Short mmCIF file of C-alpha atoms and ligand atoms in Angstrom, two decimals:
data_model
loop_
_atom_site.label_atom_id
_atom_site.label_comp_id
_atom_site.label_asym_id
_atom_site.label_seq_id
_atom_site.Cartn_x
_atom_site.Cartn_y
_atom_site.Cartn_z
CA UNK Y 84 -52.22 -21.14 -19.83
CA UNK Y 85 -53.65 -18.80 -22.42
CA UNK Y 86 -53.56 -18.90 -26.21
CA UNK Y 87 -50.70 -16.89 -27.69
CA UNK Y 88 -51.50 -13.22 -27.73
CA UNK Y 89 -49.88 -10.44 -29.74
CA UNK Y 90 -48.13 -7.85 -27.59
CA UNK Y 91 -46.05 -4.78 -28.32
CA UNK Y 92 -42.45 -4.79 -27.05
CA UNK Y 93 -43.43 -2.33 -24.34
CA UNK Y 94 -46.39 -4.43 -23.21
CA UNK Y 95 -44.23 -7.54 -23.04
CA UNK Y 96 -41.52 -5.69 -21.11
CA UNK Y 97 -44.02 -4.30 -18.61
CA UNK Y 98 -45.42 -7.78 -18.02
CA UNK Y 99 -41.96 -9.34 -17.62
CA UNK Y 100 -40.88 -6.65 -15.15
CA UNK Y 101 -44.09 -6.97 -13.13
CA UNK Y 102 -43.17 -10.59 -12.43
CA UNK Y 103 -39.75 -9.98 -10.85
CA UNK Y 104 -38.82 -8.23 -7.63
CA UNK Y 105 -35.67 -6.78 -6.14
CA UNK Y 106 -33.68 -9.50 -4.37
CA UNK Y 107 -32.68 -9.28 -0.68
CA UNK Y 108 -29.41 -7.77 0.52
CA UNK Y 109 -26.25 -9.48 1.75
CA UNK Y 110 -23.07 -8.27 3.44
CA UNK Y 111 -20.00 -8.76 1.28
CA UNK Y 112 -16.33 -7.74 1.31
CA UNK Y 113 -16.01 -4.26 -0.20
CA UNK Y 114 -14.59 -5.32 -3.58
CA UNK Y 115 -17.35 -7.83 -4.15
CA UNK Y 116 -19.70 -4.86 -4.12
CA UNK Y 117 -18.31 -3.47 -7.39
CA UNK Y 118 -21.15 -2.79 -9.81
CA UNK Y 119 -23.78 -3.65 -7.23
CA UNK Y 120 -26.48 -1.57 -5.57
CA UNK Y 121 -26.08 -0.40 -1.97
CA UNK Y 122 -28.81 -1.76 0.26
CA UNK Y 123 -28.20 0.74 3.06
CA UNK Y 124 -26.80 4.24 3.34
CA UNK Y 125 -23.21 4.70 4.45
CA UNK Y 126 -22.38 7.27 7.13
CA UNK Y 127 -18.75 8.39 7.42
CA UNK Y 128 -17.14 7.36 10.71
CA UNK Y 129 -14.09 9.55 10.08
CA UNK Y 130 -13.34 12.88 8.46
CA UNK Y 131 -11.30 13.08 5.29
CA UNK Y 132 -8.63 14.26 5.37
CA UNK Y 133 -8.42 13.11 8.99
CA UNK Y 134 -5.77 15.75 9.86
CA UNK Y 135 -4.29 18.94 8.36
CA UNK Y 136 -1.55 17.89 5.91
CA UNK Y 137 0.66 19.29 3.22
CA UNK Y 138 -0.38 19.16 -0.43
CA UNK Y 139 3.23 19.69 -1.59
CA UNK Y 140 6.78 18.69 -0.81
CA UNK Y 141 8.11 21.89 0.75
CA UNK Y 142 8.53 23.80 3.98
CA UNK Y 143 5.90 24.42 6.64
CA UNK Y 144 6.18 27.93 7.98
CA UNK Y 145 4.40 31.06 9.14
CA UNK Y 146 3.04 32.95 6.12
CA UNK Y 147 3.74 36.33 7.69
CA UNK Y 148 7.49 35.50 7.62
CA UNK Y 149 7.41 35.61 3.81
CA UNK Y 150 5.82 39.04 3.48
CA UNK Y 151 7.56 40.80 0.62
CA UNK Y 152 9.78 37.82 -0.27
CA UNK Y 153 10.86 37.61 -3.94
CA UNK Y 154 13.68 36.23 -6.11
CA UNK Y 155 15.59 39.46 -5.62
CA UNK Y 156 14.82 39.58 -1.93
CA UNK Y 157 14.39 36.02 -0.58
CA UNK Y 158 13.22 35.46 3.00
CA UNK Y 159 15.70 33.46 5.10
CA UNK Y 160 14.32 30.92 7.56
CA UNK Y 161 16.08 28.57 9.98
CA UNK Y 162 15.13 24.90 9.38
CA UNK Y 163 14.23 23.28 12.71
CA UNK Y 164 12.91 19.89 11.71
CA UNK Y 165 11.74 17.42 9.11
CA UNK Y 166 8.40 15.66 8.85
CA UNK Y 167 7.77 12.77 6.49
CA UNK Y 168 4.41 11.32 5.42
CA UNK Y 169 3.22 8.96 8.14
CA UNK Y 170 5.28 10.70 10.85
CA UNK Y 171 4.02 12.80 13.74
CA UNK Y 172 5.82 16.18 13.97
CA UNK Y 173 7.69 16.75 17.23
CA UNK Y 174 8.68 20.35 16.57
CA UNK Y 175 6.79 23.62 16.66
CA UNK Y 176 7.24 26.27 14.01
CA UNK Y 177 8.04 29.67 15.48
CA UNK Y 178 8.63 33.03 13.79
CA UNK Y 179 11.70 32.87 11.54
CA UNK Y 180 11.74 29.06 11.32
CA UNK Y 181 10.52 26.38 8.93
CA UNK Y 182 10.09 22.58 8.95
CA UNK Y 183 10.78 20.48 5.87
CA UNK Y 184 7.61 18.58 4.98
CA UNK Y 185 6.56 15.90 2.51
CA UNK Y 186 3.22 15.68 0.69
CA UNK Y 187 0.63 14.12 3.00
CA UNK Y 188 2.66 14.75 6.18
CA UNK Y 189 0.89 16.43 9.14
CA UNK Y 190 1.34 20.19 9.46
CA UNK Y 191 3.47 20.88 12.58
CA UNK Y 192 1.95 23.14 15.21
CA UNK Y 193 2.66 26.82 14.75
CA UNK Y 194 2.82 26.62 10.93
CA UNK Y 195 -0.05 28.14 8.94
CA UNK Y 196 1.17 27.56 5.36
CA UNK Y 197 3.54 25.52 3.22
CA UNK Y 198 5.81 26.80 0.50
CA UNK Y 199 6.70 24.33 -2.29
CA UNK Y 200 10.37 23.25 -2.57
CA UNK Y 201 10.47 24.76 -6.06
CA UNK Y 202 10.16 28.21 -4.50
CA UNK Y 203 13.22 27.75 -2.29
CA UNK Y 204 16.95 27.42 -2.87
CA UNK Y 205 16.57 23.74 -1.77
CA UNK Y 206 14.56 22.50 -4.74
CA UNK Y 207 15.20 18.79 -4.16
CA UNK Y 208 12.41 16.34 -3.42
CA UNK Y 209 14.72 13.87 -1.77
CA UNK Y 210 14.04 12.72 1.76
CA UNK Y 211 17.57 11.37 1.98
CA UNK Y 212 19.09 14.77 1.35
CA UNK Y 213 20.57 16.20 4.55
CA UNK Y 214 18.37 18.80 6.17
CA UNK Y 215 19.69 22.29 5.36
CA UNK Y 216 20.31 24.63 8.27
CA UNK Y 217 18.68 27.50 6.48
CA UNK Y 218 16.52 28.04 3.41
CA UNK Y 219 15.85 31.00 1.21
CA UNK Y 220 12.28 31.41 -0.01
CA UNK Y 221 11.66 33.38 -3.19
CA UNK Y 222 7.94 34.12 -2.90
CA UNK Y 223 5.25 34.91 -0.38
CA UNK Y 224 2.27 32.68 0.50
CA UNK Y 225 -1.08 33.28 2.17
CA UNK Y 226 -2.06 31.70 5.47
CA UNK Y 227 -3.56 28.26 4.61
CA UNK Y 228 -1.75 27.85 1.28
CA UNK Y 229 -0.85 24.23 0.37
CA UNK Y 230 -2.61 22.91 3.47
CA UNK Y 231 -5.37 20.31 3.10
CA UNK Y 232 -7.79 20.85 5.94
CA UNK Y 233 -9.40 18.07 7.99
CA UNK Y 234 -12.94 17.29 6.80
CA UNK Y 235 -12.43 19.27 3.57
CA UNK Y 236 -13.68 16.27 1.54
CA UNK Y 237 -15.84 14.38 4.04
CA UNK Y 238 -17.02 15.30 7.56
CA UNK Y 239 -17.45 12.51 10.11
CA UNK Y 240 -21.17 11.83 10.56
CA UNK Y 241 -22.02 12.84 7.00
CA UNK Y 242 -24.09 10.43 4.82
CA UNK Y 243 -21.60 9.69 2.10
CA UNK Y 244 -23.60 7.26 -0.07
CA UNK Y 245 -27.37 6.78 -0.15
CA UNK Y 246 -29.15 3.46 -0.38
CA UNK Y 247 -29.55 2.57 -4.08
CA UNK Y 248 -26.19 4.03 -5.06
CA UNK Y 249 -24.20 1.90 -7.53
CA UNK Y 250 -20.68 1.07 -6.45
CA UNK Y 251 -18.10 2.08 -9.04
CA UNK Y 252 -14.33 2.15 -8.49
CA UNK Y 253 -14.55 5.67 -7.06
CA UNK Y 254 -17.19 4.63 -4.48
CA UNK Y 255 -15.01 1.63 -3.56
CA UNK Y 256 -12.10 4.03 -3.02
CA UNK Y 257 -14.10 6.39 -0.81
CA UNK Y 258 -15.40 3.49 1.28
CA UNK Y 259 -11.88 2.10 1.65
CA UNK Y 260 -10.65 5.51 2.83
CA UNK Y 261 -13.39 5.45 5.47
CA UNK Y 262 -12.39 1.97 6.63
CA UNK Y 263 -15.57 0.28 5.36
CA UNK Y 264 -14.37 -3.26 4.64
CA UNK Y 265 -17.83 -4.84 4.28
CA UNK Y 266 -20.98 -3.44 2.77
CA UNK Y 267 -24.60 -4.43 2.38
CA UNK Y 268 -25.59 -4.78 -1.28
CA UNK Y 269 -28.40 -6.41 -3.25
CA UNK Y 270 -27.68 -10.08 -3.98
CA UNK Y 271 -26.45 -11.09 -7.40
CA UNK Y 272 -29.32 -12.77 -9.27
CA UNK Y 273 -28.70 -16.47 -9.90
CA UNK Y 274 -29.97 -17.14 -13.38
CA UNK Y 275 -30.44 -20.59 -14.92
CA UNK Y 276 -29.96 -21.07 -18.65
CA UNK Y 277 -31.48 -24.05 -20.43
CA UNK Y 278 -31.02 -24.85 -24.10
CA UNK Y 279 -33.66 -27.10 -25.60
CA UNK Y 280 -33.65 -29.08 -28.82
CA UNK Y 281 -32.76 -32.57 -30.08
CA UNK Y 282 -30.40 -30.98 -32.59
CA UNK Y 283 -28.07 -29.58 -29.94
CA UNK Y 284 -24.58 -30.85 -29.14
CA UNK Y 285 -22.29 -29.86 -26.29
CA UNK Y 286 -19.56 -27.33 -27.07
CA UNK Y 287 -16.81 -29.96 -27.22
CA UNK Y 288 -18.66 -32.54 -29.33
CA UNK Y 289 -17.74 -32.97 -33.01
CA UNK Y 290 -20.50 -32.03 -35.44
CA UNK Y 291 -22.68 -34.90 -36.68
CA UNK Y 292 -25.29 -34.89 -39.44
CA UNK Y 293 -28.31 -32.81 -38.49
CA UNK Y 294 -26.75 -31.43 -35.34
CA UNK Y 295 -25.45 -28.00 -34.25
CA UNK Y 296 -23.66 -26.95 -31.11
CA UNK Y 297 -25.52 -25.22 -28.31
CA UNK Y 298 -24.49 -21.61 -28.66
CA UNK Y 299 -27.42 -19.95 -26.89
CA UNK Y 300 -26.49 -21.49 -23.57
CA UNK Y 301 -23.11 -19.77 -23.80
CA UNK Y 302 -24.35 -16.46 -25.18
CA UNK Y 303 -26.84 -16.26 -22.35
CA UNK Y 304 -24.37 -17.27 -19.63
CA UNK Y 305 -22.05 -14.56 -20.98
CA UNK Y 306 -24.85 -11.99 -20.99
CA UNK Y 307 -25.67 -12.94 -17.39
CA UNK Y 308 -22.02 -12.65 -16.32
CA UNK Y 309 -21.71 -9.30 -18.07
CA UNK Y 310 -24.60 -8.07 -15.91
CA UNK Y 311 -22.78 -9.06 -12.74
CA UNK Y 312 -25.26 -11.88 -12.17
CA UNK Y 313 -24.47 -15.56 -11.63
CA UNK Y 314 -25.14 -18.00 -14.49
CA UNK Y 315 -26.23 -21.52 -13.61
CA UNK Y 316 -25.85 -23.51 -16.82
CA UNK Y 317 -28.40 -26.29 -16.94
CA UNK Y 318 -27.06 -27.49 -20.28
CA UNK Y 319 -29.16 -29.08 -22.98
CA UNK Y 320 -32.54 -30.76 -22.73
CA UNK Y 321 -33.66 -32.84 -25.70
CA UNK Y 322 -37.17 -32.41 -27.03
CA UNK Y 323 -38.89 -34.61 -24.46
CA UNK Y 324 -40.93 -33.53 -21.49
CA UNK Y 325 -38.88 -35.73 -19.18
CA UNK Y 326 -35.61 -34.13 -20.25
CA UNK Y 327 -36.95 -30.59 -19.82
CA UNK Y 328 -38.51 -31.42 -16.44
CA UNK Y 329 -35.29 -32.99 -15.18
CA UNK Y 330 -33.19 -29.95 -16.10
CA UNK Y 331 -35.63 -27.49 -14.59
CA UNK Y 332 -35.62 -29.57 -11.41
CA UNK Y 333 -31.82 -29.19 -11.29
CA UNK Y 334 -32.34 -25.44 -11.50
CA UNK Y 335 -34.72 -25.50 -8.55
CA UNK Y 336 -32.14 -27.44 -6.56
CA UNK Y 337 -29.49 -24.85 -7.47
CA UNK Y 338 -31.72 -22.16 -5.91
CA UNK Y 339 -31.96 -20.00 -8.97
CA UNK Y 340 -33.86 -16.70 -8.93
CA UNK Y 341 -34.81 -16.80 -12.62
CA UNK Y 342 -35.01 -19.41 -15.39
CA UNK Y 343 -34.14 -18.51 -18.95
CA UNK Y 344 -34.56 -21.07 -21.70
CA UNK Y 345 -34.05 -20.85 -25.42
CA UNK Y 346 -36.15 -22.49 -28.12
CA UNK Y 347 -39.17 -24.69 -27.68
CA UNK Y 348 -41.57 -21.79 -27.19
CA UNK Y 349 -42.90 -21.44 -30.72
CA UNK Y 350 -45.66 -23.57 -32.16
CA UNK Y 351 -43.40 -26.29 -33.61
CA UNK Y 352 -44.55 -29.85 -33.09
CA UNK Y 353 -41.61 -30.63 -30.82
CA UNK Y 354 -42.01 -27.64 -28.55
CA UNK Y 355 -42.17 -29.55 -25.31
CA UNK Y 356 -41.12 -26.67 -23.04
CA UNK Y 357 -44.61 -25.36 -23.45
CA UNK Y 358 -46.14 -28.68 -22.40
CA UNK Y 359 -44.01 -28.92 -19.24
CA UNK Y 360 -44.70 -25.33 -18.23
CA UNK Y 361 -48.39 -25.74 -18.78
CA UNK Y 362 -48.36 -28.65 -16.31
CA UNK Y 363 -45.91 -27.37 -13.71
CA UNK Y 364 -45.84 -23.66 -14.08
CA UNK Y 365 -47.96 -20.69 -14.76
CA UNK Y 366 -46.57 -19.45 -18.00
CA UNK Y 367 -48.09 -17.47 -20.84
CA UNK Y 368 -46.97 -17.82 -24.44
CA UNK Y 369 -46.89 -14.62 -26.36
CA UNK Y 370 -46.05 -13.38 -29.76
CA UNK Y 371 -44.27 -10.07 -29.51
CA UNK Y 372 -44.51 -7.70 -32.44
CA UNK Y 373 -40.74 -7.62 -32.56
CA UNK Y 374 -38.11 -8.61 -35.10
CA UNK Y 375 -36.07 -10.66 -34.48
CA UNK Y 376 -37.62 -12.51 -31.58
CA UNK Y 377 -41.33 -13.05 -31.96
CA UNK Y 378 -42.12 -15.89 -29.52
CA UNK Y 379 -41.72 -15.26 -25.80
CA UNK Y 380 -42.90 -17.25 -22.81
CA UNK Y 381 -43.20 -15.67 -19.42
CA UNK Y 382 -44.48 -16.67 -16.01
CA UNK Y 383 -43.29 -18.85 -13.15
CA UNK Y 384 -42.06 -22.39 -12.74
CA UNK Y 385 -42.60 -23.63 -9.18
CA UNK Y 386 -42.92 -19.96 -8.17
CA UNK Y 387 -39.58 -18.96 -9.74
CA UNK Y 388 -39.85 -16.41 -12.58
CA UNK Y 389 -39.43 -18.05 -15.99
CA UNK Y 390 -38.54 -16.45 -19.30
CA UNK Y 391 -38.60 -18.55 -22.47
CA UNK Y 392 -36.74 -16.93 -25.35
CA UNK Y 393 -36.73 -17.94 -29.03
CA UNK Y 394 -34.21 -20.48 -30.36
CA UNK Y 395 -32.62 -18.65 -33.25
CA UNK Y 396 -29.32 -17.32 -31.90
CA UNK Y 397 -29.84 -13.68 -32.87
CA UNK Y 398 -33.46 -13.72 -31.72
CA UNK Y 399 -32.35 -15.23 -28.43
CA UNK Y 400 -29.67 -12.62 -27.87
CA UNK Y 401 -31.82 -9.65 -28.85
CA UNK Y 402 -34.75 -10.88 -26.73
CA UNK Y 403 -32.36 -11.26 -23.82
CA UNK Y 404 -31.10 -7.69 -24.39
CA UNK Y 405 -34.64 -6.36 -24.46
CA UNK Y 406 -36.40 -8.39 -21.75
CA UNK Y 407 -34.08 -10.60 -19.67
CA UNK Y 408 -31.52 -7.89 -19.12
CA UNK Y 409 -34.08 -5.47 -17.72
CA UNK Y 410 -35.54 -8.21 -15.48
CA UNK Y 411 -32.10 -9.16 -14.12
CA UNK Y 412 -31.16 -5.53 -13.53
CA UNK Y 413 -34.42 -4.95 -11.67
CA UNK Y 414 -33.74 -8.01 -9.49
CA UNK Y 415 -30.25 -6.64 -8.77
CA UNK Y 416 -31.77 -3.38 -7.50
CA UNK Y 417 -31.03 -1.14 -10.47
CA UNK Y 418 -33.54 1.45 -11.60
CA UNK Y 419 -31.96 2.27 -14.97
CA UNK Y 420 -32.91 -0.94 -16.78
CA UNK Y 421 -32.37 -0.24 -20.48
CA UNK Y 422 -29.20 0.33 -22.43
CA UNK Y 423 -28.29 3.92 -23.23
CA UNK Y 424 -29.61 5.04 -26.62
CA UNK Y 425 -28.43 7.70 -29.03
CA UNK Y 426 -30.00 9.26 -32.11
CA UNK Y 427 -28.18 8.23 -35.29
CA UNK Y 428 -28.34 9.10 -38.96
CA UNK Y 429 -28.67 5.87 -40.94
CA UNK Y 430 -26.41 5.44 -43.92
CA UNK Y 431 -28.26 2.53 -45.50
CA UNK Y 432 -31.92 2.25 -46.41
CA UNK Y 433 -33.78 -0.20 -44.20
CA UNK Y 434 -36.82 -2.35 -44.95
CA UNK Y 435 -38.89 -3.81 -42.17
CA UNK Y 436 -42.16 -5.74 -41.96
CA UNK Y 437 -43.89 -3.32 -39.61
CA UNK Y 438 -42.87 -5.08 -36.38
CA UNK Y 439 -40.60 -3.13 -34.00
CA UNK Y 440 -37.25 -4.14 -35.50
CA UNK Y 441 -33.79 -4.32 -33.98
CA UNK Y 442 -31.29 -3.93 -36.81
CA UNK Y 443 -27.65 -4.85 -36.29
CA UNK Y 444 -25.41 -1.85 -36.96
CA UNK Y 445 -22.15 -0.19 -36.18
CA UNK Y 446 -22.49 3.31 -34.78
CA UNK Y 447 -19.63 5.78 -35.11
CA UNK Y 448 -19.25 9.42 -34.17
CA UNK Y 449 -17.88 12.10 -36.49
CA UNK Y 450 -17.65 14.67 -33.73
CA UNK Y 451 -20.94 16.39 -34.51
CA UNK Y 452 -23.24 13.37 -34.38
CA UNK Y 453 -23.60 9.61 -34.74
CA UNK Y 454 -23.90 7.63 -37.95
CA UNK Y 455 -24.99 4.02 -38.31
CA UNK Y 456 -24.09 1.45 -40.95
CA UNK Y 457 -25.78 -1.94 -41.10
CA UNK Y 458 -23.41 -4.83 -40.45
CA UNK Y 459 -24.79 -7.22 -43.04
CA UNK Y 460 -27.33 -10.02 -43.37
CA UNK Y 461 -30.08 -9.52 -40.80
CA UNK Y 462 -31.24 -13.17 -40.76
CA UNK Y 463 -32.00 -14.40 -37.25
CA UNK Y 464 -29.39 -17.17 -37.62
CA UNK Y 465 -26.57 -14.83 -38.79
CA UNK Y 466 -24.40 -14.32 -35.71
CA UNK Y 467 -21.54 -12.60 -37.55
CA UNK Y 468 -23.60 -9.46 -38.22
CA UNK Y 469 -24.09 -9.27 -34.45
CA UNK Y 470 -20.36 -9.79 -33.89
CA UNK Y 471 -19.66 -6.77 -36.12
CA UNK Y 472 -22.34 -4.63 -34.43
CA UNK Y 473 -22.12 -2.29 -31.47
CA UNK Y 474 -25.74 -1.23 -31.62
CA UNK Y 475 -29.27 -2.26 -32.56
CA UNK Y 476 -31.18 0.34 -34.55
CA UNK Y 477 -34.81 0.45 -33.51
CA UNK Y 478 -37.24 0.73 -36.40
CA UNK Y 479 -40.52 1.65 -34.73
CA UNK Y 480 -43.64 -0.44 -35.06
CA UNK Y 481 -45.62 0.36 -38.21
CA UNK Y 482 -42.59 1.65 -40.15
CA UNK Y 483 -41.74 -0.47 -43.20
CA UNK Y 484 -39.16 1.68 -44.95
CA UNK Y 485 -36.44 3.95 -43.60
CA UNK Y 486 -34.56 5.88 -46.33
CA UNK Y 487 -30.83 6.52 -45.97
CA UNK Y 488 -30.30 9.85 -44.21
CA UNK Y 489 -33.22 9.37 -41.80
CA UNK Y 490 -32.71 9.33 -38.05
CA UNK Y 491 -33.33 6.36 -35.78
CA UNK Y 492 -32.72 5.49 -32.14
CA UNK Y 493 -29.74 3.18 -31.58
CA UNK Y 494 -29.71 0.82 -28.60
CA UNK Y 495 -26.01 0.77 -27.63
CA UNK Y 496 -25.26 -2.86 -26.80
CA UNK Y 497 -21.65 -2.13 -25.80
CA UNK Y 498 -22.44 0.75 -23.46
CA UNK Y 499 -23.19 -0.12 -19.86
CA UNK Y 500 -25.31 2.34 -17.85
CA UNK Y 501 -22.78 2.20 -15.10
CA UNK Y 502 -20.48 -0.64 -14.25
CA UNK Y 503 -22.30 -3.97 -14.43
P1 AMP E 4 -36.95 -23.56 -32.20
O1 AMP E 4 -37.38 -22.39 -31.38
O2 AMP E 4 -36.80 -24.78 -31.39
O3 AMP E 4 -37.86 -23.73 -33.37
O4 AMP E 4 -35.51 -23.20 -32.77
C1 AMP E 4 -35.32 -22.17 -33.72
C2 AMP E 4 -33.92 -22.27 -34.32
O5 AMP E 4 -32.95 -22.01 -33.34
C3 AMP E 4 -33.57 -23.64 -34.89
O6 AMP E 4 -32.84 -23.45 -36.08
C4 AMP E 4 -32.69 -24.24 -33.81
O7 AMP E 4 -31.81 -25.20 -34.31
C5 AMP E 4 -31.96 -23.03 -33.31
N1 AMP E 4 -31.52 -23.22 -31.93
C6 AMP E 4 -32.30 -23.61 -30.92
N2 AMP E 4 -31.60 -23.68 -29.77
C7 AMP E 4 -30.34 -23.35 -30.08
C8 AMP E 4 -29.15 -23.23 -29.29
N3 AMP E 4 -29.15 -23.49 -27.99
N4 AMP E 4 -28.03 -22.83 -29.92
C9 AMP E 4 -28.05 -22.55 -31.24
N5 AMP E 4 -29.13 -22.62 -32.00
C10 AMP E 4 -30.28 -23.03 -31.45
MG1 MG E 5 -36.52 -26.71 -31.39
#
């Protein structure tokens, strides 16, 4: 396609996002919806609570019977029955009587309040304990006290979750309480990862002269998994057009929604990815004014979106964070695409070359604000400074020097927006 152009990070991101769309929906068992985006609204079929029940272990009674009751002057009530959680009461509470009741058990007819066991002379929470004939109650209650009313939380017919809502554990719990065992959510993106380079060995191969193990393929698969998407590892393609073509073909056969490759997109003599994509795809090669991570390829391969990231491990991971992550989240139906950011005070001075820079750092809070310390060598091959980091400090484009004590925006790589 075109000659490499220089783009800002924002321009590159806008272009990448324009090329991907939200995937279709599928019906899945409730738990498989965790972290995913609802494709349709959910209307409650039942009310919650479904029936009036007790919020305490105690005695169901008529509040008026306790008027004036106190420790000195307890009210005496005849106990006429016992109702456990899950049972259906078969007695009616009349004036001067009470029914022992467990938390969550239905309120028997006639009763309009519950008094907790602690406020009686029968302060035992033991179902096995024989039912007393009479109790003494040492306080008064108001009508309705300690009763959970039907529909207090959710009314049948109410829209409980809107389309686009992200399912977290609490949404899963609400849906379970409403008997929703299957839900319609946006499909998980299937994302192919391809590592290119004659120098690459498989993870379990011993090192040989001139060779390194393929780490990018694993970093990327892990990043894809962490997003709740499905990695399809295409493995390693050597620096020949045939090898690259063959692996990409395997990706097509695996029905992937997005291709991500690492390396082979710069201007090196062996960068064959470019050659293959120029023949069989519609891919542009850009230089992004970003550090690390200058080269970026984006377009389609046989109509499937394609993102070619740089080869250096840190560049690959940071480019994924910045571009691939947003694309995958968009495909999965999310609208919040970037990591959360916070403003930090930097504790080290930082030099940059004027490109928008992503500096590996550890961000901590002292209670009144966030501080950031750099985690060491910022070379694009130094993975350990990324291992020590929980954030990337963004030095804006055009800034070449940040003195210690200045403030920067930190991109929090360990903070999810919501569950993945
Ligand atoms: P390239 O983009 O092909 O010029 O690669 C840039 C650097 O990244 C070189 O030092 C490569 O050896 C390294 N590299 C490329 N792919 C991988 C990979 N999958 N895992 C680890 N390092 C890689
Ligand atoms: Mg290479």
